Coordinates of C-alpha atoms and ligand atoms in Angstrom, one line a residue:
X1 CA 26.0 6.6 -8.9
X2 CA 23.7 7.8 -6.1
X3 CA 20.6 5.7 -6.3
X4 CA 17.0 6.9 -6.3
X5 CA 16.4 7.0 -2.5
X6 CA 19.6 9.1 -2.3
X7 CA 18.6 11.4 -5.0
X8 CA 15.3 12.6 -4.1
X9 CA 16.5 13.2 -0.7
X10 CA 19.0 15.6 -2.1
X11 CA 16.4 17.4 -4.4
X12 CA 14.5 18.1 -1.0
X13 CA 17.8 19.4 0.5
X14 CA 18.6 21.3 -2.6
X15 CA 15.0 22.2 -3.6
X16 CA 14.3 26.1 -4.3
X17 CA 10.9 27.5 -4.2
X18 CA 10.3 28.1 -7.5
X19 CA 11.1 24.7 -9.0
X20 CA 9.7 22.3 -6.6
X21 CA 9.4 19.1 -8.7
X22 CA 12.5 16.4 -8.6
X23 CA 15.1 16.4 -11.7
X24 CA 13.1 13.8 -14.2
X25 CA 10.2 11.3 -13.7
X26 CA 10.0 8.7 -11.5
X27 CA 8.2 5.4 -12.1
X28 CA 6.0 6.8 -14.8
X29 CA 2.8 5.3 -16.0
X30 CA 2.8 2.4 -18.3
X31 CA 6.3 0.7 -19.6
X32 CA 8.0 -0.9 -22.5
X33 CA 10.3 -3.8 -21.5
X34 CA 12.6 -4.7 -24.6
X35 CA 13.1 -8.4 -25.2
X36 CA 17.0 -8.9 -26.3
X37 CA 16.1 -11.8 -27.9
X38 CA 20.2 -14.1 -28.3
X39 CA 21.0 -16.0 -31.2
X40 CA 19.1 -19.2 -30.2
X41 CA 16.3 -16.6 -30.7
X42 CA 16.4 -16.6 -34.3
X43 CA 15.9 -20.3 -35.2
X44 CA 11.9 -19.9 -33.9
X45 CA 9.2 -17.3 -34.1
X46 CA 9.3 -15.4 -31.2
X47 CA 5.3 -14.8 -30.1
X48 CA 6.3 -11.2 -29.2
X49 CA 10.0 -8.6 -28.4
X50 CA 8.3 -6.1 -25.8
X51 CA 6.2 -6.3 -23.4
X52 CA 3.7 -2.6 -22.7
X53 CA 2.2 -2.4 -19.5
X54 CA -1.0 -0.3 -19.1
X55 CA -3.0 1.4 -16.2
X56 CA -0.2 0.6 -14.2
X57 CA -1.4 3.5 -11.4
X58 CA -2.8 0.6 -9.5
X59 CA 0.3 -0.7 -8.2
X60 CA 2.6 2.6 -9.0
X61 CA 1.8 4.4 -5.9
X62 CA 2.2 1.6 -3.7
X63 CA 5.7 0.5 -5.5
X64 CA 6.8 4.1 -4.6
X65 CA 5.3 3.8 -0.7
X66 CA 7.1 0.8 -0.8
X67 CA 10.1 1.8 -1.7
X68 CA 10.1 4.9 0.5
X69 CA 9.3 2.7 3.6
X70 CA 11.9 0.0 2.7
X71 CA 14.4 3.2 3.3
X72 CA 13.2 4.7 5.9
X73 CA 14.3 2.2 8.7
X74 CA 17.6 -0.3 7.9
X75 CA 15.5 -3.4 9.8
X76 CA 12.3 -3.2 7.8
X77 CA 14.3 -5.0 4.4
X78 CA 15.0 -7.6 6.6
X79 CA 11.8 -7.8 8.3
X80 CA 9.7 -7.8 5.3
X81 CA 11.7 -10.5 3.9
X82 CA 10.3 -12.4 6.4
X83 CA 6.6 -11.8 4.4
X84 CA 7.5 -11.4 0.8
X85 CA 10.8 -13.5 0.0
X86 CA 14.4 -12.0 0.8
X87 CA 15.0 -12.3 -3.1
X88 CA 11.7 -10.2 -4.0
X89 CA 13.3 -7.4 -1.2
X90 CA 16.4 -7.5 -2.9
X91 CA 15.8 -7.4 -6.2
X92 CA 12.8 -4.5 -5.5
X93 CA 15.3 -2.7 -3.9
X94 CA 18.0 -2.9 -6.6
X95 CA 15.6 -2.1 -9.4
X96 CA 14.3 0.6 -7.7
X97 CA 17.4 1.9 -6.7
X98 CA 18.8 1.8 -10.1
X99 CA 15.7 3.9 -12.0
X100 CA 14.6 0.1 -13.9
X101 CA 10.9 1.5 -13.7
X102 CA 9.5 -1.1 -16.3
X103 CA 11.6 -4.3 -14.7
X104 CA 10.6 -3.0 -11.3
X105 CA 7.0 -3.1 -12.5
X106 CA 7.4 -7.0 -14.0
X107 CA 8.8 -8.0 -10.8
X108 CA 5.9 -6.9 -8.8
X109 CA 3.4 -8.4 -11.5
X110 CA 5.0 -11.7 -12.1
X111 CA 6.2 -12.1 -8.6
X112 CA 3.5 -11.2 -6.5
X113 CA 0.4 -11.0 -8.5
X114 CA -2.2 -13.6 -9.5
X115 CA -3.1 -14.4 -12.9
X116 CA -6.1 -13.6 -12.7
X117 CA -5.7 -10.4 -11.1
X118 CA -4.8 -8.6 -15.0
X119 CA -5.4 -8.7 -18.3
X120 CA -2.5 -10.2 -20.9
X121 CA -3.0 -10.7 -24.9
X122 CA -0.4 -10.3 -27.6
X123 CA -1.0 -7.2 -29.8
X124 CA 1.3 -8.0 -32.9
X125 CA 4.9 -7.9 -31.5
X126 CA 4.0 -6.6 -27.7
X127 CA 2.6 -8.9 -25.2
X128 CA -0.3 -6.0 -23.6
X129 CA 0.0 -6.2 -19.2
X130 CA -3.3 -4.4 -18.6
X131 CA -3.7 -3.7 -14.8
X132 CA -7.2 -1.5 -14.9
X133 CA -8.7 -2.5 -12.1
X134 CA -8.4 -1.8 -7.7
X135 CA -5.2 -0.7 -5.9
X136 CA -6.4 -2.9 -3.3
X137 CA -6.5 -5.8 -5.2
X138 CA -3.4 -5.5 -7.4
X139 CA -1.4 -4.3 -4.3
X140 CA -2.4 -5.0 -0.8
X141 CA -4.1 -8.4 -1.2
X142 CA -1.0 -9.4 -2.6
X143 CA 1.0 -8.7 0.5
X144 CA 1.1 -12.2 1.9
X145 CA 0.4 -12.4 5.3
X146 CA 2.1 -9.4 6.4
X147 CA -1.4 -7.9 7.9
X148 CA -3.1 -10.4 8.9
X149 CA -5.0 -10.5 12.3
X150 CA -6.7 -12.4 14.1
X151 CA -10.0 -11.7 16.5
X152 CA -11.4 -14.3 19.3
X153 CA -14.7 -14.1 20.5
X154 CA -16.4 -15.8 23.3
X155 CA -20.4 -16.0 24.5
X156 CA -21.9 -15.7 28.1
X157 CA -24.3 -18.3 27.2
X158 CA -22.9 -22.1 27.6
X159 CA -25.8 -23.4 25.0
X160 CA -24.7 -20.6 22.0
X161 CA -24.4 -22.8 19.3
X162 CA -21.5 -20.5 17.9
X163 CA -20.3 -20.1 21.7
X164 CA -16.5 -19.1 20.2
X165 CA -15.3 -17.7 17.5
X166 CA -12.3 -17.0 15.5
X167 CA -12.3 -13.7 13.0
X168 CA -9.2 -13.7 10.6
X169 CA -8.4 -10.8 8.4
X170 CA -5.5 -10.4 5.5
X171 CA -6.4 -6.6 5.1
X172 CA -7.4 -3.7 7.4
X173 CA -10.6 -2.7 6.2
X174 CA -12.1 -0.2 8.4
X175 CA -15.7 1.2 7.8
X176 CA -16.9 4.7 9.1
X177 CA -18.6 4.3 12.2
X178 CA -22.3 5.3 12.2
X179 CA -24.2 7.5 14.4
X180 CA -21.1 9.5 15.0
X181 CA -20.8 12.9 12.5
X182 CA -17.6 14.2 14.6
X183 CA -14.4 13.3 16.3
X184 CA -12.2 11.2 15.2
X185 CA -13.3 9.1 13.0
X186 CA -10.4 7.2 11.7
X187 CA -9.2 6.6 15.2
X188 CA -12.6 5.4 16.7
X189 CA -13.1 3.0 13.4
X190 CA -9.4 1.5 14.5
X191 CA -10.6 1.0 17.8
X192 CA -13.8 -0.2 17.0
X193 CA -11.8 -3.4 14.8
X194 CA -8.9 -4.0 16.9
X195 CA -10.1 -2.9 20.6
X196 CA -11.3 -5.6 23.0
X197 CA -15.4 -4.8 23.3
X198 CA -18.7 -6.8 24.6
X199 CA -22.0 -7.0 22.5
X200 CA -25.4 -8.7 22.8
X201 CA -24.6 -12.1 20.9
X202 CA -26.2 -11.8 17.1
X203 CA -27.2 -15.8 17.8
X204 CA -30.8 -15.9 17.2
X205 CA -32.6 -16.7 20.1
X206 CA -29.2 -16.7 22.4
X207 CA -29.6 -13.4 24.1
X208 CA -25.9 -13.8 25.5
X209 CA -22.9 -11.3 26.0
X210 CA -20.6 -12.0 23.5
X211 CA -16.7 -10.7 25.0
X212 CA -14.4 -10.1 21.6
X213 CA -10.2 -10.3 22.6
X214 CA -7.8 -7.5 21.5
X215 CA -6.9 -8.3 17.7
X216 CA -3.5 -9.1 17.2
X217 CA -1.3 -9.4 14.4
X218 CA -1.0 -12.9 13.5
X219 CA 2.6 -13.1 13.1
X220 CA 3.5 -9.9 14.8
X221 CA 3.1 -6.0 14.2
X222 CA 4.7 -5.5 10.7
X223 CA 6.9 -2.8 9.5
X224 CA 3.9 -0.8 8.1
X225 CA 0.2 -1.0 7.0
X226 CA -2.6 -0.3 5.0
X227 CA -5.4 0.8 6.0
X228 CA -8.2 0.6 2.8
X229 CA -10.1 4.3 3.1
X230 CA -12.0 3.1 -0.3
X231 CA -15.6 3.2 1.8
X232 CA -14.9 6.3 3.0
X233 CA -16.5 9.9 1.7
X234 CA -14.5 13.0 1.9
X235 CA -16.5 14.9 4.7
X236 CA -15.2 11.8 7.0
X237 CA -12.0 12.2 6.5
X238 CA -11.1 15.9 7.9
X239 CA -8.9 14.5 10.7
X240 CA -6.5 11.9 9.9
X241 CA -4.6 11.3 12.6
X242 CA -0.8 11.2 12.5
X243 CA -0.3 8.5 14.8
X244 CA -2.2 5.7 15.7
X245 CA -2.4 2.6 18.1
X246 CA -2.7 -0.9 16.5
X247 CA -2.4 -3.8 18.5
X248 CA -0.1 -2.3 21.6
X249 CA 2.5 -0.6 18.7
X250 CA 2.3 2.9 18.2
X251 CA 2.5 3.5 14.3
X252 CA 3.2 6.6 12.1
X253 CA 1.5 8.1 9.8
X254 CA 3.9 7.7 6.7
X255 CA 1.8 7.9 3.4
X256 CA -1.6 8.0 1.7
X257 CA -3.1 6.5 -1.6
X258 CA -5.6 8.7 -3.7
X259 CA -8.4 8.1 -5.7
X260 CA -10.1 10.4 -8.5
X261 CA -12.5 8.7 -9.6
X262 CA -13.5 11.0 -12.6
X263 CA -10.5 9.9 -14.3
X264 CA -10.3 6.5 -12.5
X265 CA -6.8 7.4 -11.5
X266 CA -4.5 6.5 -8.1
X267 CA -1.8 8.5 -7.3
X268 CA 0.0 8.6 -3.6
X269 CA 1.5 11.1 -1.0
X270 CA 4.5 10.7 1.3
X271 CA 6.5 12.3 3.4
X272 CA 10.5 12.0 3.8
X273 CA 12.5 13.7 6.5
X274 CA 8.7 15.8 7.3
X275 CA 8.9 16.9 3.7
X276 CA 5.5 15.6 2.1
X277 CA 5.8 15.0 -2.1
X278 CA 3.3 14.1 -4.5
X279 CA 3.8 11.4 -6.9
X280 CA 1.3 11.2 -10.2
X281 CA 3.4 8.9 -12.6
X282 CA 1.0 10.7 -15.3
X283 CA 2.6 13.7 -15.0
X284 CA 5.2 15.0 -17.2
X285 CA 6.6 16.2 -13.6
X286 CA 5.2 13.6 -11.6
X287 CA 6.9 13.7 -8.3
X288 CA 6.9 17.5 -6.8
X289 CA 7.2 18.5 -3.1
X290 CA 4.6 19.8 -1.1
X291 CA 5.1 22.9 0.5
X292 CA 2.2 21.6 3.3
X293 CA 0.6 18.1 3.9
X294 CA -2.1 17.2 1.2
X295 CA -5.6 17.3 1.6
X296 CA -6.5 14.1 2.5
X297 CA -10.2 14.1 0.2
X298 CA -9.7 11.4 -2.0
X299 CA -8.5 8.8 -0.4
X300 CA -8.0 4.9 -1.7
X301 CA -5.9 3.7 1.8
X302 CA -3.6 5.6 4.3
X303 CA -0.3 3.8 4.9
X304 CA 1.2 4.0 8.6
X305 CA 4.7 2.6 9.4
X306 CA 5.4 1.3 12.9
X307 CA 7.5 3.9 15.3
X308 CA 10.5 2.6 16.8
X309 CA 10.4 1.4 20.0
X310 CA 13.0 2.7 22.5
Ligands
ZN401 ZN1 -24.4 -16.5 21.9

């Protein structure tokens, strides 16, 4: 059986222009996970046989980035291992492969999320997973350290009370830089949080240049990331550029998360081979190819994977 990596990349070889969505649906919304309860089952009540998961866009988009990313070079299984466990990687990737939507969803909910982070109560026979909420906070806060980086800062002035500092970041959070209404943007708001820079010292009273270092990945530049786009209005985002410089690593533009926020819905963009496909798990049809990039308009993060050095 060709698994799922293999068989969307053969509907985008095989793909005719007036059918351009893939055979049947792909990680849809929501899930049912059926409890085979064994024979030891029977001697005690069981609390609840399924499990339904709910508002599950806010890690659906991501799961699919993920997976798409995991394929698209043979070191990054290996390397993300390093971040997120080499049995989450393997079991990800097997579930994936092997269309086990609802399981695939579990894993990520039971593996990697807190407690805290959704809402659980048994409805008659079904335990309820309710995961309303931020993509940013059920998915990319939940990537370990994969992105973090770290920022040093020194002051001209030898009496600053605060003479250096140390800024350390789990997510890439850029902001739209002010003052500016063209260009850009994207790229100069990179710059503006990894780029070495000076500034007048925000000490009261010190008056001193304070030098900021590069920032660098603490534990090296990972396989891909995400930058969160979630403060970011739509007449900002008319350029997004296709590559971008992070930390001395050149890194591709690979994937976008969207946001409508009418319907309080994610969905997600990627590209394979240069062939850009929607997924909306939604939809009845709810991964389709793109016949041109997407507008980027609505955007929740953009996801970059780094090029290959040669
Ligand atoms: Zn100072």
């Amino acid at each position: 059986m060709k698994t799922l990596f293999e068989e969307i990349k053969a509907s985008i070889k095989n793909n005719y222009n007036q059918d351009r969505s893939f055979w049947r649906p792909v990680l849809p919304w929501g899930g049912v996970f059926t409890i085979k309860a064994g024979r030891k089952a029977v001697s005690c009540t069981p609390l609840y046989v399924e499990i339904r998961l709910k508002n599950t866009c806010t890690i659906d988009g991501f799961l699919m980035l993920l997976y798409v990313i995991l394929n698209e070079n043979e070191n990054f299984p290996r390397e993300l291992s390093l971040h997120l466990g080499r049995e989450f990687v393997d079991c990800f990737l097997y579930l994936m492969d092997t269309y086990s939507f609802t399981t695939v969803k579990l894993l990520w909910i039971w593996d990697k999320m807190e407690k805290q982070q959704y809402k659980s109560e048994v409805h008659k026979a079904s335990l309820i997973i309710d995961l309303f909420g931020n993509e940013h906070d059920n998915f990319t806060k939940n990537l370990e350290n994969l992105m973090s980086t770290i920022q040093e800062s020194y002051c001209s002035n030898w009496r600053c009370p605060t003479r250096v500092q140390e800024d350390q970041q789990r997510t890439i959070n850029i902001n739209p830089p002010q003052e500016i209404p063209h260009g850009n943007l994207i790229r100069l708001a990179v710059d503006e949080l990894f780029c070495s820079r000076i500034e007048l010292c925000e000490e009261s009273g010190c008056g001193g240049l304070r030098e900021f270092s590069q920032r660098v990945f603490c534990h090296g530049a990972p396989p891909f990331v995400v930058l969160n786009m979630q403060h970011w209005k739509s007449e900002d985002l008319a350029y997004v550029p296709y590559y971008l410089d992070l930390s001395d690593h050149k890194y591709l533009l690979e994937g976008a998360t969207l946001f409508n926020k009418e319907e309080h819905h994610y969905s997600a963009a990627f590209q394979i081979d240069g062939h850009w496909m929607h997924y909306d798990g939604l939809r009845n049809v709810n991964l389709i190819l793109l016949n041109k990039p997407p507008e980027f308009l609505l955007l929740s993060s953009l996801v970059y994977i780094r090029a290959t050095e040669k």
